[in-house]
Amino acid sequence: EIVLTQSPATLSLSPGDRATLSCRASQSVGSFLAWYQHKPGQAPRLLIYDASNRATGIPARFSGSGSGTDFTLTISSLEPEDFAVYYCQQRNNWPPLTFGGGTKVEIK
Amino acid sequence: EAQLVESGGGLVQPGGSLRLSCAASGFTFSNYDMNWVRQAPGKGLEWVSFISTNDYTIEYADSVKGRFTISRDNAENSLYLQMNSLRAEDTALYYCARPRTKGGPHAFDIWGQGTMVTVSS
């Protein structure tokens, strides 16, 4: 099973700051990694698929990069609605499909 | 607009059973593989099960294998999860999720709002 480790667990930032979230895989997942945003009481929202492709309707301030075992989600300038929990997920080696433990982006 | 609506959650005793349903609308359900994903209280997301368009491929997380059964009815645009021998650790919000494109376990771009399952005596 591929284990995804997200860091940091919590990121305390202010609106307008740049957010850099990391996801490290226990073995290569190629480019088959996705990022989701999850807010309380809402369904998860797909942001990035296949490491660097923005999903439909996702603002350009969200970008993904990386391949193999190291991936990054960058939010160039945080908007108030961006404070949430972010998960990475791999689909390269399955079953099982696996998610990271999440990074909470909170208001400083 | 593509939409998924789950139902069937509730309170059940350990060892009991429950059947979850997911009603799909706004897209051609029969063209898409489908999944169940859950989130235990205070925890992260956990993939539970996958079913291909024609039932040919079915997969489960080890944590539910042998106890849960995924199925679908393409004529009714519905996905199901039969959960037997429920345990306290199955307590979670259960989401159905659709991959963004056809053919395999692509990233999930359509999610329902979830249905809560609580296993407790």
mmCIF file of C-alpha atoms in Angstrom:
data_model
loop_
_atom_site.group_PDB
_atom_site.id
_atom_site.type_symbol
_atom_site.label_atom_id
_atom_site.label_comp_id
_atom_site.label_asym_id
_atom_site.label_seq_id
_atom_site.Cartn_x
_atom_site.Cartn_y
_atom_site.Cartn_z
ATOM 1 C CA GLU A 1 0.000 0.000 0.000
ATOM 2 C CA ILE A 2 1.281 3.449 -0.910
ATOM 3 C CA VAL A 3 1.392 5.754 2.092
ATOM 4 C CA LEU A 4 1.035 9.480 1.470
ATOM 5 C CA THR A 5 2.527 11.794 4.102
ATOM 6 C CA GLN A 6 1.358 15.398 4.078
ATOM 7 C CA SER A 7 3.213 18.241 5.737
ATOM 8 C CA PRO A 8 2.809 20.342 7.645
ATOM 9 C CA ALA A 9 -0.226 19.096 9.521
ATOM 10 C CA THR A 10 -1.314 22.687 10.085
ATOM 11 C CA LEU A 11 -0.370 25.859 8.265
ATOM 12 C CA SER A 12 -1.202 29.172 9.944
ATOM 13 C CA LEU A 13 -1.292 31.969 7.397
ATOM 14 C CA SER A 14 -2.998 35.272 6.658
ATOM 15 C CA PRO A 15 -5.125 36.203 3.632
ATOM 16 C CA GLY A 16 -2.812 37.218 0.807
ATOM 17 C CA ASP A 17 -0.025 34.872 1.937
ATOM 18 C CA ARG A 18 1.410 32.155 -0.240
ATOM 19 C CA ALA A 19 0.662 28.594 0.918
ATOM 20 C CA THR A 20 2.925 25.662 0.093
ATOM 21 C CA LEU A 21 1.643 22.193 0.967
ATOM 22 C CA SER A 22 3.682 19.023 0.595
ATOM 23 C CA CYS A 23 2.704 15.430 -0.134
ATOM 24 C CA ARG A 24 5.312 12.662 -0.110
ATOM 25 C CA ALA A 25 4.611 9.131 -1.329
ATOM 26 C CA SER A 26 6.220 5.998 0.110
ATOM 27 C CA GLN A 27 6.969 4.882 -3.454
ATOM 28 C CA SER A 28 6.618 6.426 -6.873
ATOM 29 C CA VAL A 29 3.119 7.291 -8.036
ATOM 30 C CA GLY A 30 4.290 8.777 -11.324
ATOM 31 C CA SER A 31 2.129 11.809 -11.914
ATOM 32 C CA PHE A 32 -1.071 10.146 -10.711
ATOM 33 C CA LEU A 33 -1.701 12.402 -7.765
ATOM 34 C CA ALA A 34 -4.700 14.604 -7.017
ATOM 35 C CA TRP A 35 -5.404 17.373 -4.524
ATOM 36 C CA TYR A 36 -8.739 18.095 -2.834
ATOM 37 C CA GLN A 37 -10.059 20.907 -0.680
ATOM 38 C CA HIS A 38 -12.459 19.956 2.103
ATOM 39 C CA LYS A 39 -14.512 22.301 4.249
ATOM 40 C CA PRO A 40 -16.699 21.242 7.195
ATOM 41 C CA GLY A 41 -20.192 20.240 6.121
ATOM 42 C CA GLN A 42 -19.289 20.226 2.443
ATOM 43 C CA ALA A 43 -18.266 17.607 -0.060
ATOM 44 C CA PRO A 44 -14.571 17.459 -0.951
ATOM 45 C CA ARG A 45 -13.686 19.521 -4.023
ATOM 46 C CA LEU A 46 -11.209 18.373 -6.646
ATOM 47 C CA LEU A 47 -8.542 21.024 -7.239
ATOM 48 C CA ILE A 48 -5.725 19.335 -9.145
ATOM 49 C CA TYR A 49 -5.524 16.009 -10.968
ATOM 50 C CA ASP A 50 -2.544 14.159 -12.378
ATOM 51 C CA ALA A 51 -0.158 16.326 -10.343
ATOM 52 C CA SER A 52 -0.503 19.609 -12.194
ATOM 53 C CA ASN A 53 -3.829 19.872 -14.030
ATOM 54 C CA ARG A 54 -6.402 22.235 -12.576
ATOM 55 C CA ALA A 55 -9.896 20.808 -12.426
ATOM 56 C CA THR A 56 -12.775 22.588 -14.076
ATOM 57 C CA GLY A 57 -13.569 25.936 -12.482
ATOM 58 C CA ILE A 58 -10.567 26.007 -10.159
ATOM 59 C CA PRO A 59 -8.935 29.449 -9.884
ATOM 60 C CA ALA A 60 -5.455 29.966 -11.265
ATOM 61 C CA ARG A 61 -4.068 30.736 -7.793
ATOM 62 C CA PHE A 62 -4.077 26.973 -7.188
ATOM 63 C CA SER A 63 -1.217 25.072 -8.807
ATOM 64 C CA GLY A 64 0.278 21.628 -8.430
ATOM 65 C CA SER A 65 3.713 20.308 -9.194
ATOM 66 C CA GLY A 66 5.894 17.276 -8.703
ATOM 67 C CA SER A 67 6.277 13.701 -9.852
ATOM 68 C CA GLY A 68 7.443 10.389 -8.487
ATOM 69 C CA THR A 69 7.347 10.728 -4.707
ATOM 70 C CA ASP A 70 7.324 14.475 -3.996
ATOM 71 C CA PHE A 71 4.428 16.779 -4.771
ATOM 72 C CA THR A 72 3.461 20.331 -3.908
ATOM 73 C CA LEU A 73 0.190 22.245 -3.898
ATOM 74 C CA THR A 74 0.707 26.001 -4.007
ATOM 75 C CA ILE A 75 -1.906 28.654 -3.360
ATOM 76 C CA SER A 76 -0.306 31.827 -4.631
ATOM 77 C CA SER A 77 -2.343 34.306 -2.569
ATOM 78 C CA LEU A 78 -4.798 33.030 0.011
ATOM 79 C CA GLU A 79 -8.385 34.177 -0.242
ATOM 80 C CA PRO A 80 -10.690 33.966 2.809
ATOM 81 C CA GLU A 81 -12.525 31.009 1.249
ATOM 82 C CA ASP A 82 -9.288 29.007 0.913
ATOM 83 C CA PHE A 83 -8.995 28.220 4.616
ATOM 84 C CA ALA A 84 -9.807 24.522 4.722
ATOM 85 C CA VAL A 85 -8.253 21.060 4.908
ATOM 86 C CA TYR A 86 -6.358 19.827 1.855
ATOM 87 C CA TYR A 87 -5.805 16.175 0.949
ATOM 88 C CA CYS A 88 -3.623 14.499 -1.639
ATOM 89 C CA GLN A 89 -4.641 11.156 -3.181
ATOM 90 C CA GLN A 90 -2.831 8.670 -5.422
ATOM 91 C CA ARG A 91 -4.243 6.368 -8.081
ATOM 92 C CA ASN A 92 -1.066 4.881 -9.515
ATOM 93 C CA ASN A 93 -0.871 1.708 -7.461
ATOM 94 C CA TRP A 94 -4.205 0.357 -6.312
ATOM 95 C CA PRO A 95 -6.130 -1.081 -4.646
ATOM 96 C CA PRO A 96 -6.187 0.617 -2.344
ATOM 97 C CA LEU A 97 -6.576 4.176 -3.516
ATOM 98 C CA THR A 98 -4.962 6.164 -0.721
ATOM 99 C CA PHE A 99 -5.262 9.650 0.703
ATOM 100 C CA GLY A 100 -2.787 11.639 2.732
ATOM 101 C CA GLY A 101 -3.617 12.611 6.281
ATOM 102 C CA GLY A 102 -4.436 16.184 5.315
ATOM 103 C CA THR A 103 -3.063 19.683 5.888
ATOM 104 C CA LYS A 104 -5.250 22.216 7.633
ATOM 105 C CA VAL A 105 -4.759 25.764 6.387
ATOM 106 C CA GLU A 106 -5.962 28.045 9.165
ATOM 107 C CA ILE A 107 -6.161 31.778 9.628
ATOM 108 C CA LYS A 108 -3.238 33.183 11.579
ATOM 109 C CA GLU B 1 -25.456 19.544 -13.511
ATOM 110 C CA ALA B 2 -24.005 16.278 -12.283
ATOM 111 C CA GLN B 3 -25.194 15.389 -8.811
ATOM 112 C CA LEU B 4 -24.926 12.537 -6.307
ATOM 113 C CA VAL B 5 -27.249 12.140 -3.318
ATOM 114 C CA GLU B 6 -26.558 9.527 -0.632
ATOM 115 C CA SER B 7 -29.112 8.047 1.733
ATOM 116 C CA GLY B 8 -29.555 5.143 4.112
ATOM 117 C CA GLY B 9 -27.270 6.113 6.965
ATOM 118 C CA GLY B 10 -28.264 5.898 10.605
ATOM 119 C CA LEU B 11 -27.551 4.414 14.009
ATOM 120 C CA VAL B 12 -26.910 0.669 14.101
ATOM 121 C CA GLN B 13 -25.654 -1.702 16.781
ATOM 122 C CA PRO B 14 -22.301 -3.463 16.443
ATOM 123 C CA GLY B 15 -22.747 -6.559 14.299
ATOM 124 C CA GLY B 16 -25.698 -5.025 12.502
ATOM 125 C CA SER B 17 -26.272 -4.218 8.847
ATOM 126 C CA LEU B 18 -27.103 -1.164 6.801
ATOM 127 C CA ARG B 19 -27.547 -0.475 3.093
ATOM 128 C CA LEU B 20 -26.451 2.849 1.674
ATOM 129 C CA SER B 21 -27.758 4.230 -1.603
ATOM 130 C CA CYS B 22 -26.433 6.909 -3.925
ATOM 131 C CA ALA B 23 -28.717 8.426 -6.554
ATOM 132 C CA ALA B 24 -27.007 9.920 -9.576
ATOM 133 C CA SER B 25 -28.388 12.573 -11.900
ATOM 134 C CA GLY B 26 -27.198 15.018 -14.537
ATOM 135 C CA PHE B 27 -24.796 12.605 -16.261
ATOM 136 C CA THR B 28 -24.811 9.194 -17.925
ATOM 137 C CA PHE B 29 -24.320 7.041 -14.832
ATOM 138 C CA SER B 30 -23.689 3.840 -16.777
ATOM 139 C CA ASN B 31 -20.593 5.372 -18.400
ATOM 140 C CA TYR B 32 -18.719 5.933 -15.137
ATOM 141 C CA ASP B 33 -16.991 3.722 -12.610
ATOM 142 C CA MET B 34 -18.061 4.650 -9.070
ATOM 143 C CA ASN B 35 -16.591 4.678 -5.577
ATOM 144 C CA TRP B 36 -17.429 4.939 -1.899
ATOM 145 C CA VAL B 37 -15.173 7.051 0.350
ATOM 146 C CA ARG B 38 -15.625 7.602 4.079
ATOM 147 C CA GLN B 39 -14.473 9.988 6.769
ATOM 148 C CA ALA B 40 -14.531 8.981 10.403
ATOM 149 C CA PRO B 41 -15.148 11.776 12.934
ATOM 150 C CA GLY B 42 -12.032 13.889 13.278
ATOM 151 C CA LYS B 43 -10.127 11.786 10.751
ATOM 152 C CA GLY B 44 -9.132 12.033 7.103
ATOM 153 C CA LEU B 45 -10.610 10.560 3.953
ATOM 154 C CA GLU B 46 -10.486 6.798 3.393
ATOM 155 C CA TRP B 47 -11.339 5.051 0.141
ATOM 156 C CA VAL B 48 -13.750 2.151 0.718
ATOM 157 C CA SER B 49 -14.743 0.525 -2.558
ATOM 158 C CA PHE B 50 -14.762 0.743 -6.379
ATOM 159 C CA ILE B 51 -17.078 -0.714 -8.990
ATOM 160 C CA SER B 52 -16.601 -0.536 -12.750
ATOM 161 C CA THR B 53 -19.329 0.415 -15.178
ATOM 162 C CA ASN B 54 -20.366 -3.170 -15.916
ATOM 163 C CA ASP B 55 -19.573 -4.692 -12.477
ATOM 164 C CA TYR B 56 -16.591 -6.462 -14.043
ATOM 165 C CA THR B 57 -14.109 -4.963 -11.595
ATOM 166 C CA ILE B 58 -14.906 -4.582 -7.902
ATOM 167 C CA GLU B 59 -12.340 -3.642 -5.268
ATOM 168 C CA TYR B 60 -12.428 -3.048 -1.524
ATOM 169 C CA ALA B 61 -10.232 -1.618 1.164
ATOM 170 C CA ASP B 62 -8.851 -4.351 3.402
ATOM 171 C CA SER B 63 -10.694 -2.809 6.351
ATOM 172 C CA VAL B 64 -14.100 -3.689 4.818
ATOM 173 C CA LYS B 65 -13.318 -6.706 2.642
ATOM 174 C CA GLY B 66 -15.650 -9.604 3.348
ATOM 175 C CA ARG B 67 -18.142 -7.390 5.195
ATOM 176 C CA PHE B 68 -19.179 -4.737 2.644
ATOM 177 C CA THR B 69 -20.607 -5.299 -0.840
ATOM 178 C CA ILE B 70 -20.743 -2.625 -3.522
ATOM 179 C CA SER B 71 -23.279 -2.849 -6.330
ATOM 180 C CA ARG B 72 -24.984 -0.673 -8.898
ATOM 181 C CA ASP B 73 -28.173 -0.516 -10.949
ATOM 182 C CA ASN B 74 -27.492 1.391 -14.146
ATOM 183 C CA ALA B 75 -31.183 1.361 -15.101
ATOM 184 C CA GLU B 76 -31.976 3.145 -11.838
ATOM 185 C CA ASN B 77 -28.858 5.389 -11.888
ATOM 186 C CA SER B 78 -28.014 4.136 -8.431
ATOM 187 C CA LEU B 79 -24.998 2.938 -6.461
ATOM 188 C CA TYR B 80 -25.252 0.856 -3.299
ATOM 189 C CA LEU B 81 -23.132 -0.260 -0.369
ATOM 190 C CA GLN B 82 -24.365 -3.193 1.693
ATOM 191 C CA MET B 83 -22.594 -3.091 5.043
ATOM 192 C CA ASN B 84 -22.708 -6.175 7.278
ATOM 193 C CA SER B 85 -21.007 -7.083 10.553
ATOM 194 C CA LEU B 86 -20.618 -3.424 11.349
ATOM 195 C CA ARG B 87 -18.015 -2.315 13.876
ATOM 196 C CA ALA B 88 -17.529 0.851 15.885
ATOM 197 C CA GLU B 89 -14.641 1.770 13.603
ATOM 198 C CA ASP B 90 -17.029 1.870 10.631
ATOM 199 C CA THR B 91 -18.610 4.984 12.131
ATOM 200 C CA ALA B 92 -18.119 7.636 9.471
ATOM 201 C CA LEU B 93 -19.642 9.949 6.922
ATOM 202 C CA TYR B 94 -19.939 7.917 3.730
ATOM 203 C CA TYR B 95 -19.593 9.658 0.363
ATOM 204 C CA CYS B 96 -20.198 8.319 -3.097
ATOM 205 C CA ALA B 97 -17.762 9.763 -5.595
ATOM 206 C CA ARG B 98 -17.512 9.814 -9.385
ATOM 207 C CA PRO B 99 -14.199 9.941 -11.234
ATOM 208 C CA ARG B 100 -13.617 12.875 -13.543
ATOM 209 C CA THR B 101 -13.410 10.694 -16.627
ATOM 210 C CA LYS B 102 -14.208 7.202 -17.803
ATOM 211 C CA GLY B 103 -12.027 4.143 -17.469
ATOM 212 C CA GLY B 104 -10.328 3.408 -14.179
ATOM 213 C CA PRO B 105 -9.775 5.140 -10.837
ATOM 214 C CA HIS B 106 -9.347 8.728 -11.931
ATOM 215 C CA ALA B 107 -9.550 11.616 -9.469
ATOM 216 C CA PHE B 108 -13.022 12.228 -8.073
ATOM 217 C CA ASP B 109 -14.667 15.360 -9.396
ATOM 218 C CA ILE B 110 -18.253 14.746 -8.274
ATOM 219 C CA TRP B 111 -19.072 13.927 -4.636
ATOM 220 C CA GLY B 112 -22.299 13.639 -2.743
ATOM 221 C CA GLN B 113 -22.912 15.397 0.551
ATOM 222 C CA GLY B 114 -22.513 12.154 2.442
ATOM 223 C CA THR B 115 -24.652 9.999 4.720
ATOM 224 C CA MET B 116 -23.676 9.399 8.338
ATOM 225 C CA VAL B 117 -23.313 5.896 9.733
ATOM 226 C CA THR B 118 -22.976 5.491 13.490
ATOM 227 C CA VAL B 119 -22.209 2.075 14.952
ATOM 228 C CA SER B 120 -22.893 2.054 18.673
ATOM 229 C CA SER B 121 -24.755 0.095 21.311
#
